[in-house]
PDB file of C-alpha atoms in Angstrom:
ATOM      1  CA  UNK A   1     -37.366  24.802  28.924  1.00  0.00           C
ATOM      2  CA  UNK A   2     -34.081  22.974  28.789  1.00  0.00           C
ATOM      3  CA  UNK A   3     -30.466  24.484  28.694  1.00  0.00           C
ATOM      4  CA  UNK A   4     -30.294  23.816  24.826  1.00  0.00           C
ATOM      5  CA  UNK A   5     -33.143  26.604  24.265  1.00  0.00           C
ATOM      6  CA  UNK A   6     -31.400  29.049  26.739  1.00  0.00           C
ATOM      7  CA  UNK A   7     -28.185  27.960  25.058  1.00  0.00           C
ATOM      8  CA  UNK A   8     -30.026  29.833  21.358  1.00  0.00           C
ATOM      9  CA  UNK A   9     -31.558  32.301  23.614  1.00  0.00           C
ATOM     10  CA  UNK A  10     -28.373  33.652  25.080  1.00  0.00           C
ATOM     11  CA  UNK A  11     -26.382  33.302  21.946  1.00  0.00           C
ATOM     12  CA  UNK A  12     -25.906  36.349  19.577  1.00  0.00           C
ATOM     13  CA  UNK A  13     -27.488  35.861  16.684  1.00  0.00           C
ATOM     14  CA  UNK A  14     -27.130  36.926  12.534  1.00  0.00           C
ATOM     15  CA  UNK A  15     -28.393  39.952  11.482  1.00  0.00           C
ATOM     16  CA  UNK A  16     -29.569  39.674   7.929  1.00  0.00           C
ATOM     17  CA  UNK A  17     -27.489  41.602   5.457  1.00  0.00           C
ATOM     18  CA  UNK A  18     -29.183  44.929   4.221  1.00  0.00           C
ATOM     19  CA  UNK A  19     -28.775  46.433   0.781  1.00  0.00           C
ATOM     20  CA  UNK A  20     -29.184  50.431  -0.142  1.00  0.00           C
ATOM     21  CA  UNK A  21     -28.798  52.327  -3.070  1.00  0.00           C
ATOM     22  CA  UNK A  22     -26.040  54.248  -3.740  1.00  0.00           C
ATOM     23  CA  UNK A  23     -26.184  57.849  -5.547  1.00  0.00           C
ATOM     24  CA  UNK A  24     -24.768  56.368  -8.449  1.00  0.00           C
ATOM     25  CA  UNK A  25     -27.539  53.593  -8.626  1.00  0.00           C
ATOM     26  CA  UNK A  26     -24.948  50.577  -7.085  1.00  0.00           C
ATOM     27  CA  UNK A  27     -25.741  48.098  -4.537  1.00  0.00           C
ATOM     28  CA  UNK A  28     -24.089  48.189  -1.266  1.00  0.00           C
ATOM     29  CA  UNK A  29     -23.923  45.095   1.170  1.00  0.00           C
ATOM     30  CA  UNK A  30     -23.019  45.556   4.827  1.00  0.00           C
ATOM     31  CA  UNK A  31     -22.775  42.676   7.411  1.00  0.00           C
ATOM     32  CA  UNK A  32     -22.943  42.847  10.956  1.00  0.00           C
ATOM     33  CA  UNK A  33     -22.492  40.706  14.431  1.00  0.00           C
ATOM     34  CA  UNK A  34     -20.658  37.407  14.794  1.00  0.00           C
ATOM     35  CA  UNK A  35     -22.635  34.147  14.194  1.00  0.00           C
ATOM     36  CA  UNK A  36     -24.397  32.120  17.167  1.00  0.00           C
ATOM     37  CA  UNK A  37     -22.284  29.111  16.906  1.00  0.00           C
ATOM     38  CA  UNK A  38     -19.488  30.598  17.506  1.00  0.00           C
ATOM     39  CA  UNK A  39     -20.548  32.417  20.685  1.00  0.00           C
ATOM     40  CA  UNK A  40     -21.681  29.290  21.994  1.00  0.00           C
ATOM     41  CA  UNK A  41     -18.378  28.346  21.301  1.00  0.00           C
ATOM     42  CA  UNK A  42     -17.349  30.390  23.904  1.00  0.00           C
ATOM     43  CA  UNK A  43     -19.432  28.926  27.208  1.00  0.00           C
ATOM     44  CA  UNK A  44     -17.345  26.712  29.488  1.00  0.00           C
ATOM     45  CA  UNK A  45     -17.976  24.566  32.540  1.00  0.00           C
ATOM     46  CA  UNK A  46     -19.146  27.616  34.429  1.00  0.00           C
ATOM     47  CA  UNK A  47     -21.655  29.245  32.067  1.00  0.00           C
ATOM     48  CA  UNK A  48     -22.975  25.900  31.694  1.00  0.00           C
ATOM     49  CA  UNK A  49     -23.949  25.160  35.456  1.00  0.00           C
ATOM     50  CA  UNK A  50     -25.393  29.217  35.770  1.00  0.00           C
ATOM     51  CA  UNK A  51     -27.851  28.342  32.603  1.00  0.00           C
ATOM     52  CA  UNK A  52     -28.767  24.790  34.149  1.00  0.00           C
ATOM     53  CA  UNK A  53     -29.595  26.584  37.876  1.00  0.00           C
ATOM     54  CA  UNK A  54     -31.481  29.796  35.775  1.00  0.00           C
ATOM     55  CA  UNK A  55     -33.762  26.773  34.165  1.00  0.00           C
ATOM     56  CA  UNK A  56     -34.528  25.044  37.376  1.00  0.00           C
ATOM     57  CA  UNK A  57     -35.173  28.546  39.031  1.00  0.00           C
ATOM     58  CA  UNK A  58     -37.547  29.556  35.913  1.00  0.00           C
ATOM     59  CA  UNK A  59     -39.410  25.830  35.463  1.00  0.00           C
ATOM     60  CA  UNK A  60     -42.995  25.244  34.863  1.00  0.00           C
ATOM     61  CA  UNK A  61     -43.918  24.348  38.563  1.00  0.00           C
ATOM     62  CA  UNK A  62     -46.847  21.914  36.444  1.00  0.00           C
ATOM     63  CA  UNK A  63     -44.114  20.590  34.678  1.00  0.00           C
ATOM     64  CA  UNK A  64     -40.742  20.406  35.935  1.00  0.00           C
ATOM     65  CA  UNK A  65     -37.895  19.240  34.434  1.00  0.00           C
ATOM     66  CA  UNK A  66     -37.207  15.571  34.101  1.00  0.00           C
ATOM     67  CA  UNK A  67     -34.871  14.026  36.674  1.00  0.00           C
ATOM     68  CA  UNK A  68     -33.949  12.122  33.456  1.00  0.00           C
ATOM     69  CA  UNK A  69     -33.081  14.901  31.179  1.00  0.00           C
ATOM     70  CA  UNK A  70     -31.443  17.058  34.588  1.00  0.00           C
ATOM     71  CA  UNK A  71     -29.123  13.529  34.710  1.00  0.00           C
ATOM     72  CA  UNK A  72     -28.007  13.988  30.969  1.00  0.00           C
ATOM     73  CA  UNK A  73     -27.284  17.362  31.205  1.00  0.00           C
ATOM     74  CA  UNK A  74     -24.998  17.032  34.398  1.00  0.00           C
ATOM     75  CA  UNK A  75     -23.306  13.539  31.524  1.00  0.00           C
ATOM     76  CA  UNK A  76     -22.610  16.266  29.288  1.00  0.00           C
ATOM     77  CA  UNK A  77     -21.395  18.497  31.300  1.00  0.00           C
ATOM     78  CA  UNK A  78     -18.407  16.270  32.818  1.00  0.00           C
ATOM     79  CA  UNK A  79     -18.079  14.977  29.416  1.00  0.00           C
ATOM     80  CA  UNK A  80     -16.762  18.175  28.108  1.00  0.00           C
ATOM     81  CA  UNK A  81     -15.052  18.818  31.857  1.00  0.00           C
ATOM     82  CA  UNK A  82     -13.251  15.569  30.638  1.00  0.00           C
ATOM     83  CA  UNK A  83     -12.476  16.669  27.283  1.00  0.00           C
ATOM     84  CA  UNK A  84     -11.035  19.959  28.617  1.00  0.00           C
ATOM     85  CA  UNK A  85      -8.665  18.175  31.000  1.00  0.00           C
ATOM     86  CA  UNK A  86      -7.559  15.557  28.709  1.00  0.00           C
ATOM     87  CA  UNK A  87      -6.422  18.331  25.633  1.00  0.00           C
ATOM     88  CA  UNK A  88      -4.589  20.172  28.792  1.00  0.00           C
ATOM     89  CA  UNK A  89      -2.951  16.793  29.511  1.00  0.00           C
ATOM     90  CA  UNK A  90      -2.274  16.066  26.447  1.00  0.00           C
ATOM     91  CA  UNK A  91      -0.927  20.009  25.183  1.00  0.00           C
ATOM     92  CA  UNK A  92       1.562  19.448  28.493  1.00  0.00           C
ATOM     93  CA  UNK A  93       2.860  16.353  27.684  1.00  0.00           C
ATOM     94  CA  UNK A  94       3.473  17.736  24.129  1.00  0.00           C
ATOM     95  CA  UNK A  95       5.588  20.597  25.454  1.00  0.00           C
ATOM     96  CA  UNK A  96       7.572  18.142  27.447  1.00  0.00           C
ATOM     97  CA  UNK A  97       8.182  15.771  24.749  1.00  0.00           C
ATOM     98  CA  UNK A  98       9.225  18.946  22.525  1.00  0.00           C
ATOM     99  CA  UNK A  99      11.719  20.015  25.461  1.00  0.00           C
ATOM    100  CA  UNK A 100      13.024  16.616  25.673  1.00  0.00           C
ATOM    101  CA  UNK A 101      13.772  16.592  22.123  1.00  0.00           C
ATOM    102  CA  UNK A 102      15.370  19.909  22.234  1.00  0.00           C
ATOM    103  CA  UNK A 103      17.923  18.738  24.757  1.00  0.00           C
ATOM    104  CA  UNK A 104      18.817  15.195  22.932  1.00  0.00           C
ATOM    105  CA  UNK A 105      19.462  17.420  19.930  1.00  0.00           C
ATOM    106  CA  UNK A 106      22.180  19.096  21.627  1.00  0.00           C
ATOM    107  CA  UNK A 107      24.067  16.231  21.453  1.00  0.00           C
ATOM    108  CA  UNK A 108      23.878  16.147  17.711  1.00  0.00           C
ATOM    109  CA  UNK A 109      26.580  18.929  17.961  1.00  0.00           C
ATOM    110  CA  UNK A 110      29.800  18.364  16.749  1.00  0.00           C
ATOM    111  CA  UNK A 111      29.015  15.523  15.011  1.00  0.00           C
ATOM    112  CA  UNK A 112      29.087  14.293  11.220  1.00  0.00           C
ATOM    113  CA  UNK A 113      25.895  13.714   9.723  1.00  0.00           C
ATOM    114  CA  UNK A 114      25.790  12.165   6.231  1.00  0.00           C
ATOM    115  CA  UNK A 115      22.756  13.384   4.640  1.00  0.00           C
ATOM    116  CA  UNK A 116      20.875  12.895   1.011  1.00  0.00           C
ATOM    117  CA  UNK A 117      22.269  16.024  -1.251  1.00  0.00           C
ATOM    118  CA  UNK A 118      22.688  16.504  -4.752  1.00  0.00           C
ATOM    119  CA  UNK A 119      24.706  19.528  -3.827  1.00  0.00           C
ATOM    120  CA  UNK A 120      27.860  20.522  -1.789  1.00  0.00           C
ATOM    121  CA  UNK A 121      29.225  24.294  -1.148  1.00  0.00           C
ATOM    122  CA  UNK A 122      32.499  24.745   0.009  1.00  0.00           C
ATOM    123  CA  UNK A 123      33.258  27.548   1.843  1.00  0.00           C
ATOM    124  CA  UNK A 124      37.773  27.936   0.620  1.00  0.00           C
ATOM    125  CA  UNK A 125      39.322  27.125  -2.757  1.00  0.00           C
ATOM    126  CA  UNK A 126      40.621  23.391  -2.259  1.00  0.00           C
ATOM    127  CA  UNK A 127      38.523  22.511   0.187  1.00  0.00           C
ATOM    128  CA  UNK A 128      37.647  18.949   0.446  1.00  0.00           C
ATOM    129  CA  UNK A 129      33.944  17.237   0.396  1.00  0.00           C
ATOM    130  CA  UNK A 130      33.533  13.892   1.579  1.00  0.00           C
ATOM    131  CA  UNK A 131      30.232  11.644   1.097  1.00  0.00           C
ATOM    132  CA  UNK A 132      28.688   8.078   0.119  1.00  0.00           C
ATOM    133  CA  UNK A 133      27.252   6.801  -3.195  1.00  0.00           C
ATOM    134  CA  UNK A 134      23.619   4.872  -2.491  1.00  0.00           C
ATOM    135  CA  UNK A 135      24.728   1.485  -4.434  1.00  0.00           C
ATOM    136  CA  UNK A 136      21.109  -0.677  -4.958  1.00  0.00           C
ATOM    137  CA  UNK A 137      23.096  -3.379  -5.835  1.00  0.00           C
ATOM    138  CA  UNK A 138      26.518  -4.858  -6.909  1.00  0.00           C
ATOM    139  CA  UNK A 139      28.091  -3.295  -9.238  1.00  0.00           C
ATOM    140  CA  UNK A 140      31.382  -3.573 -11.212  1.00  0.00           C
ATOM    141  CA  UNK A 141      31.723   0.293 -11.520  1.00  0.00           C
ATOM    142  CA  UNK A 142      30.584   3.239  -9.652  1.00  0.00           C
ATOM    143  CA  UNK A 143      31.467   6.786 -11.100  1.00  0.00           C
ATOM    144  CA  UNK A 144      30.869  10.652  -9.358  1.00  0.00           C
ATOM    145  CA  UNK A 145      30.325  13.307 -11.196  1.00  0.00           C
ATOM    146  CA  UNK A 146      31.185  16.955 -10.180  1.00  0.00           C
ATOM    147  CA  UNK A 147      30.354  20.529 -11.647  1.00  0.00           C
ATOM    148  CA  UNK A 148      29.762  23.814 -11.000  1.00  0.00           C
ATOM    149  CA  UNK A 149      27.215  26.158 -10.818  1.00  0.00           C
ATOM    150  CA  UNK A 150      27.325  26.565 -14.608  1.00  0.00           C
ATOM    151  CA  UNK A 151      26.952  22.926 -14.983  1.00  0.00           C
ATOM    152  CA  UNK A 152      30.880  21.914 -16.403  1.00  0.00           C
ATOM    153  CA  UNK A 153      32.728  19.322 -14.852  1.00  0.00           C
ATOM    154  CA  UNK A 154      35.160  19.967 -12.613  1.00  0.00           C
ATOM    155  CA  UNK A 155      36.202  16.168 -11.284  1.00  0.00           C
ATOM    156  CA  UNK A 156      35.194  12.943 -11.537  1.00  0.00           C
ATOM    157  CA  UNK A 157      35.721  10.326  -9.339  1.00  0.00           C
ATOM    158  CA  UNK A 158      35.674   6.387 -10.718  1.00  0.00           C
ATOM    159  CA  UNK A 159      34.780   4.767  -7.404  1.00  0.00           C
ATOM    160  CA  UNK A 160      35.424   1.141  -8.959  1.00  0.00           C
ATOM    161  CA  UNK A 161      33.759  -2.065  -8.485  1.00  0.00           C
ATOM    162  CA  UNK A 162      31.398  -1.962  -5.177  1.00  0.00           C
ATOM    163  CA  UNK A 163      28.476  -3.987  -2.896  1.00  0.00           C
ATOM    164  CA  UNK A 164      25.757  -3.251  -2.317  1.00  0.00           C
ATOM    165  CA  UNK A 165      25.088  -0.465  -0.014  1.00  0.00           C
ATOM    166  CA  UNK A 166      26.874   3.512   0.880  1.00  0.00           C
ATOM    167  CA  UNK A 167      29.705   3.684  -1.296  1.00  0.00           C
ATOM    168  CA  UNK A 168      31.983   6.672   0.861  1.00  0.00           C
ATOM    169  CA  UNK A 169      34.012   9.228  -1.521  1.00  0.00           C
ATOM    170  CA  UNK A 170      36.225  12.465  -0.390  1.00  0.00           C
ATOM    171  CA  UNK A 171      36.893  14.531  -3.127  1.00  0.00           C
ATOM    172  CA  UNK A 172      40.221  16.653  -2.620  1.00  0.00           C
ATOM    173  CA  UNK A 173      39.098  20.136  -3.982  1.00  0.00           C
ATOM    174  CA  UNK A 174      41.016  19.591  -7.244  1.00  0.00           C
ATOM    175  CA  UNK A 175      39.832  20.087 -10.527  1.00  0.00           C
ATOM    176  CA  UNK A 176      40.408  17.850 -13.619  1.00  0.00           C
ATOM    177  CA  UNK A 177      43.334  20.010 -15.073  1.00  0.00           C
ATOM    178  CA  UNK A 178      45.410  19.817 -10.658  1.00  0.00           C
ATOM    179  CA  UNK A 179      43.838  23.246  -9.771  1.00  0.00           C
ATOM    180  CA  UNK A 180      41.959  24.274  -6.969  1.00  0.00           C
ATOM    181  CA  UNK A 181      38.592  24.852  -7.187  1.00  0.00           C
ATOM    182  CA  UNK A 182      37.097  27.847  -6.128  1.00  0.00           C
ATOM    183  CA  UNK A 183      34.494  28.080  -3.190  1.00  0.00           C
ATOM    184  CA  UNK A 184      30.957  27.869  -4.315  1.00  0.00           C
ATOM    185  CA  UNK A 185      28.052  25.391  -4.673  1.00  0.00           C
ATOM    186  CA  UNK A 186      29.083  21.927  -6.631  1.00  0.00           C
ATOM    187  CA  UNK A 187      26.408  18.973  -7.997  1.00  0.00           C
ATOM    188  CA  UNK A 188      26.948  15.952  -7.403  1.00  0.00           C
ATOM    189  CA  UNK A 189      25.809  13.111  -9.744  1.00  0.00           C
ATOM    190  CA  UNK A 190      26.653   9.333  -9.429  1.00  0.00           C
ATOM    191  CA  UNK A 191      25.805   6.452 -11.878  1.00  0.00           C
ATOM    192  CA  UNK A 192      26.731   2.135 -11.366  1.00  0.00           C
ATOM    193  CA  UNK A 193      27.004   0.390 -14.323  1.00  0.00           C
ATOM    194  CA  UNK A 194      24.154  -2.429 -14.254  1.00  0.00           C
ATOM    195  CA  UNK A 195      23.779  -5.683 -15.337  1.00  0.00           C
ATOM    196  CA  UNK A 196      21.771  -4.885 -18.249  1.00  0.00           C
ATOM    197  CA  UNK A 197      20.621  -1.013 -18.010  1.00  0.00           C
ATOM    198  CA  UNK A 198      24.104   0.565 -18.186  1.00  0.00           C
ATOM    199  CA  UNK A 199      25.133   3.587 -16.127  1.00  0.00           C
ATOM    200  CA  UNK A 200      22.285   4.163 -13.997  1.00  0.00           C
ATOM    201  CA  UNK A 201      21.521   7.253 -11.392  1.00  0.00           C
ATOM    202  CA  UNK A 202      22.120   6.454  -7.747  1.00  0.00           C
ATOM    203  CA  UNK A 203      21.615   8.705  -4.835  1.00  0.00           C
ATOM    204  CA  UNK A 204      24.232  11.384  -3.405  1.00  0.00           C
ATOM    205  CA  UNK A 205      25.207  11.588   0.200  1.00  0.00           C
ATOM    206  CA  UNK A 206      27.277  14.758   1.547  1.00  0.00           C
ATOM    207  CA  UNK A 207      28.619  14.320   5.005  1.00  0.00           C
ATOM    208  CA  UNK A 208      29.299  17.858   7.217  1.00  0.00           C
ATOM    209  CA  UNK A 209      29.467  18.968  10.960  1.00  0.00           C
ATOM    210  CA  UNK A 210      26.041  19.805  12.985  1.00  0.00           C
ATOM    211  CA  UNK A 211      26.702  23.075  13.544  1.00  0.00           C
ATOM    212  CA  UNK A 212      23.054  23.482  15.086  1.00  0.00           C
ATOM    213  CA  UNK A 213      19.677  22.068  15.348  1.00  0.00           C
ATOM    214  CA  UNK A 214      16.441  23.522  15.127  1.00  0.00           C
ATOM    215  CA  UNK A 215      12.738  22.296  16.653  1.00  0.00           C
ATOM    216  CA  UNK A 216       9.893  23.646  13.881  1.00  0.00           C
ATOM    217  CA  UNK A 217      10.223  25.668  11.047  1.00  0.00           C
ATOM    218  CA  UNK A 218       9.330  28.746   9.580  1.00  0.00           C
ATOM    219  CA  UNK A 219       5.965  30.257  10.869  1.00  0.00           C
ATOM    220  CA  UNK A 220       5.967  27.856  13.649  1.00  0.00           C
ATOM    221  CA  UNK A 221       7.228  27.287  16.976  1.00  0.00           C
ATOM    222  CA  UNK A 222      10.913  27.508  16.692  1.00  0.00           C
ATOM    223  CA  UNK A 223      13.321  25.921  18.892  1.00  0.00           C
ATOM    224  CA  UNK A 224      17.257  26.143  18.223  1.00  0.00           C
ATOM    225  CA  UNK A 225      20.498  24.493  19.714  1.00  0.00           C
ATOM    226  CA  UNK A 226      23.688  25.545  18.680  1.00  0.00           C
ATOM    227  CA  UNK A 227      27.671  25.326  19.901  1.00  0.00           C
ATOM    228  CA  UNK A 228      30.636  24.337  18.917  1.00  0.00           C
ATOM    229  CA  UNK A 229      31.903  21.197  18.155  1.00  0.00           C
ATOM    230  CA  UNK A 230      32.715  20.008  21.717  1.00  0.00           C
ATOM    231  CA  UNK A 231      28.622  19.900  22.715  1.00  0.00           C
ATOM    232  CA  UNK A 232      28.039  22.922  24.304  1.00  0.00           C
ATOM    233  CA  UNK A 233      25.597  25.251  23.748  1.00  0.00           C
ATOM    234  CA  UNK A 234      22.219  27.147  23.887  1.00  0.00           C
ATOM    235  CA  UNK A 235      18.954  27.407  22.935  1.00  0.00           C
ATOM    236  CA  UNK A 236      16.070  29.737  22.134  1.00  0.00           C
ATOM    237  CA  UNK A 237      12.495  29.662  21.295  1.00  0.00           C
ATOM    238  CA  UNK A 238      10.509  31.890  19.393  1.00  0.00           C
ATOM    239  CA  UNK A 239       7.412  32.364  16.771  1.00  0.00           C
ATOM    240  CA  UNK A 240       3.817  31.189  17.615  1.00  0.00           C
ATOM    241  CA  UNK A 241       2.152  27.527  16.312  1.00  0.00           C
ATOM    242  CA  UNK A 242       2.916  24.015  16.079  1.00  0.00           C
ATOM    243  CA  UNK A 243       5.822  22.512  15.615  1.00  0.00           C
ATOM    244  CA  UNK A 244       7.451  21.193  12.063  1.00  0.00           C
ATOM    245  CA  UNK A 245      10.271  18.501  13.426  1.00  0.00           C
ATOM    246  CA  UNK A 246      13.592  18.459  13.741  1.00  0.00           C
ATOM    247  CA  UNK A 247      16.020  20.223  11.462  1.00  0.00           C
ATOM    248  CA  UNK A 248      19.955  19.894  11.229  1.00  0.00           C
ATOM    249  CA  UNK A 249      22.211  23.020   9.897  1.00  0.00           C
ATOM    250  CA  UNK A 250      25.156  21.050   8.419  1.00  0.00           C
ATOM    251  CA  UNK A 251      28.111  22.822   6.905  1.00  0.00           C
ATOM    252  CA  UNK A 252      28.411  22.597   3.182  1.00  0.00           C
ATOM    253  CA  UNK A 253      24.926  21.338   3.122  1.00  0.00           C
ATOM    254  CA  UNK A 254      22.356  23.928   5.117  1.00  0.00           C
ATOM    255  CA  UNK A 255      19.358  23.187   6.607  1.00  0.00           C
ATOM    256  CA  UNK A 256      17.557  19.496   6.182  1.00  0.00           C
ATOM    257  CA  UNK A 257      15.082  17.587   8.265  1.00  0.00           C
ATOM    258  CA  UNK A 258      16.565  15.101  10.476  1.00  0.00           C
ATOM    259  CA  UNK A 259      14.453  12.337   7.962  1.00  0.00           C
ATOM    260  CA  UNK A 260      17.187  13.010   5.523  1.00  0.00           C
ATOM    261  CA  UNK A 261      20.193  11.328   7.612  1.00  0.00           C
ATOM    262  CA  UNK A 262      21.505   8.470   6.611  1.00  0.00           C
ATOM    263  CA  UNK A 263      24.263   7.738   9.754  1.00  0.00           C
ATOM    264  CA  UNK A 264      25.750  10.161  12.008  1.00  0.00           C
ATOM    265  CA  UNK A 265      29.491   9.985  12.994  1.00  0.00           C
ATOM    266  CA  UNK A 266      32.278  11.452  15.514  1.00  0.00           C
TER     267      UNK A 266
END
């Protein structure tokens, strides 16, 4: 008898579903017990070695077990031993890489982060919103577009002739007619004239402080860093799971994965 038969003898096992008969003439299905593989599931290191001594104690003494087959078992057995200790190693050095991360992020604080946005909220009437035009190639005209939430145009900036590359723009807060414009959420939209296409779309860029940082996301193990704009500050972690990245609260933009910065600034 080797261990793998006292492995299924051991192991809870599936008890076949019964049916009866209702009063009303229905079907009813019931299920019971959990299935073997999964209480196998369940042995470690420890269970292993009591089922290997329980099948040298209860061998044939005509037939004992093969010194070959004892020799495998004792292989697999510091196989999964290895296993075990290597997803330990490996789940600590993930913490302390997440850690690490945590306290680099800190110094994020503070700082201006340019980030891909089609959309900038301001918080005051007349307040000011400063980002970059992504300009695929030279171009004798670049021209920002800005409207409201009900989708009317509020500004526009004519950026002029520009290279190749981020294209930076600060819009003043004013309207087209020299008004303020009240605080809410604004689109941005930017076309470059091309050498035969015409206006064409290019990317928006909104730049904004770090006002905190974030390890995960929602549902997952959540990490956060936040202070003012000197550096400072704390952090917290809370939920359950694995975690999503890095993500960067930027005023007038929100939350966006670090992926999404383009430069970051003092």
């Amino acid at each position: 008898m080797v261990i793998h038969s006292i492995l299924a003898t051991n192991a809870p096992t599936n008890t076949t579903p019964t049916t009866g008969t209702t009063g009303t003439g229905s079907t009813g299905t019931t299920n019971s017990s959990s299935s073997s593989a999964a209480g196998v599931g369940t042995l470690g290191g420890t269970d292993f070695l009591t089922l290997m001594l329980a099948q040298l104690q209860n061998q044939d003494p005509t037939s004992p077990v093969d010194s070959n087959t004892f020799l495998s078992q004792l292989a697999e057995l510091s196989e999964v031993q290895g296993i075990t200790n290597l997803n330990t190693a490996f789940s600590t050095l993930s913490s302390s890489l997440t850690s690490n991360a945590a306290m680099q992020a800190s110094s994020l604080l503070g700082h201006q982060a340019t980030v891909a946005s089609s959309t900038a909220t301001t918080a005051t009437a007349g307040a000011s919103v400063s980002g970059a035009v992504s300009v695929p190639q030279t171009t004798s005209q670049v021209v920002l577009n800005i409207s409201n939430s009900a989708g009317v145009l509020v500004s526009q900036i004519n950026l002029g002739a520009q290279p190749a590359g981020l294209a930076n723009f600060t819009w003043n807060g004013t309207t087209t007619t020299g008004t303020q414009a009240p605080a809410g959420t604004y689109t941005l939209s930017a076309a470059y004239a091309g050498a035969t296409s015409g206006g064409t779309a290019a990317t928006t860029y909104v730049s904004g402080t770090v006002e905190s940082v974030s390890m995960g996301g929602s549902g997952s193990t959540n990490s956060s860093t936040s202070g003012s704009t000197s550096g400072s500050g704390s952090s917290s972690t809370s939920g359950s799971g694995a975690s999503t990245g890095l993500t960067l609260n930027i005023s007038g933009v929100g939350s966006v994965p670090f992926s999404s910065v383009q430069q970051i600034s003092n």
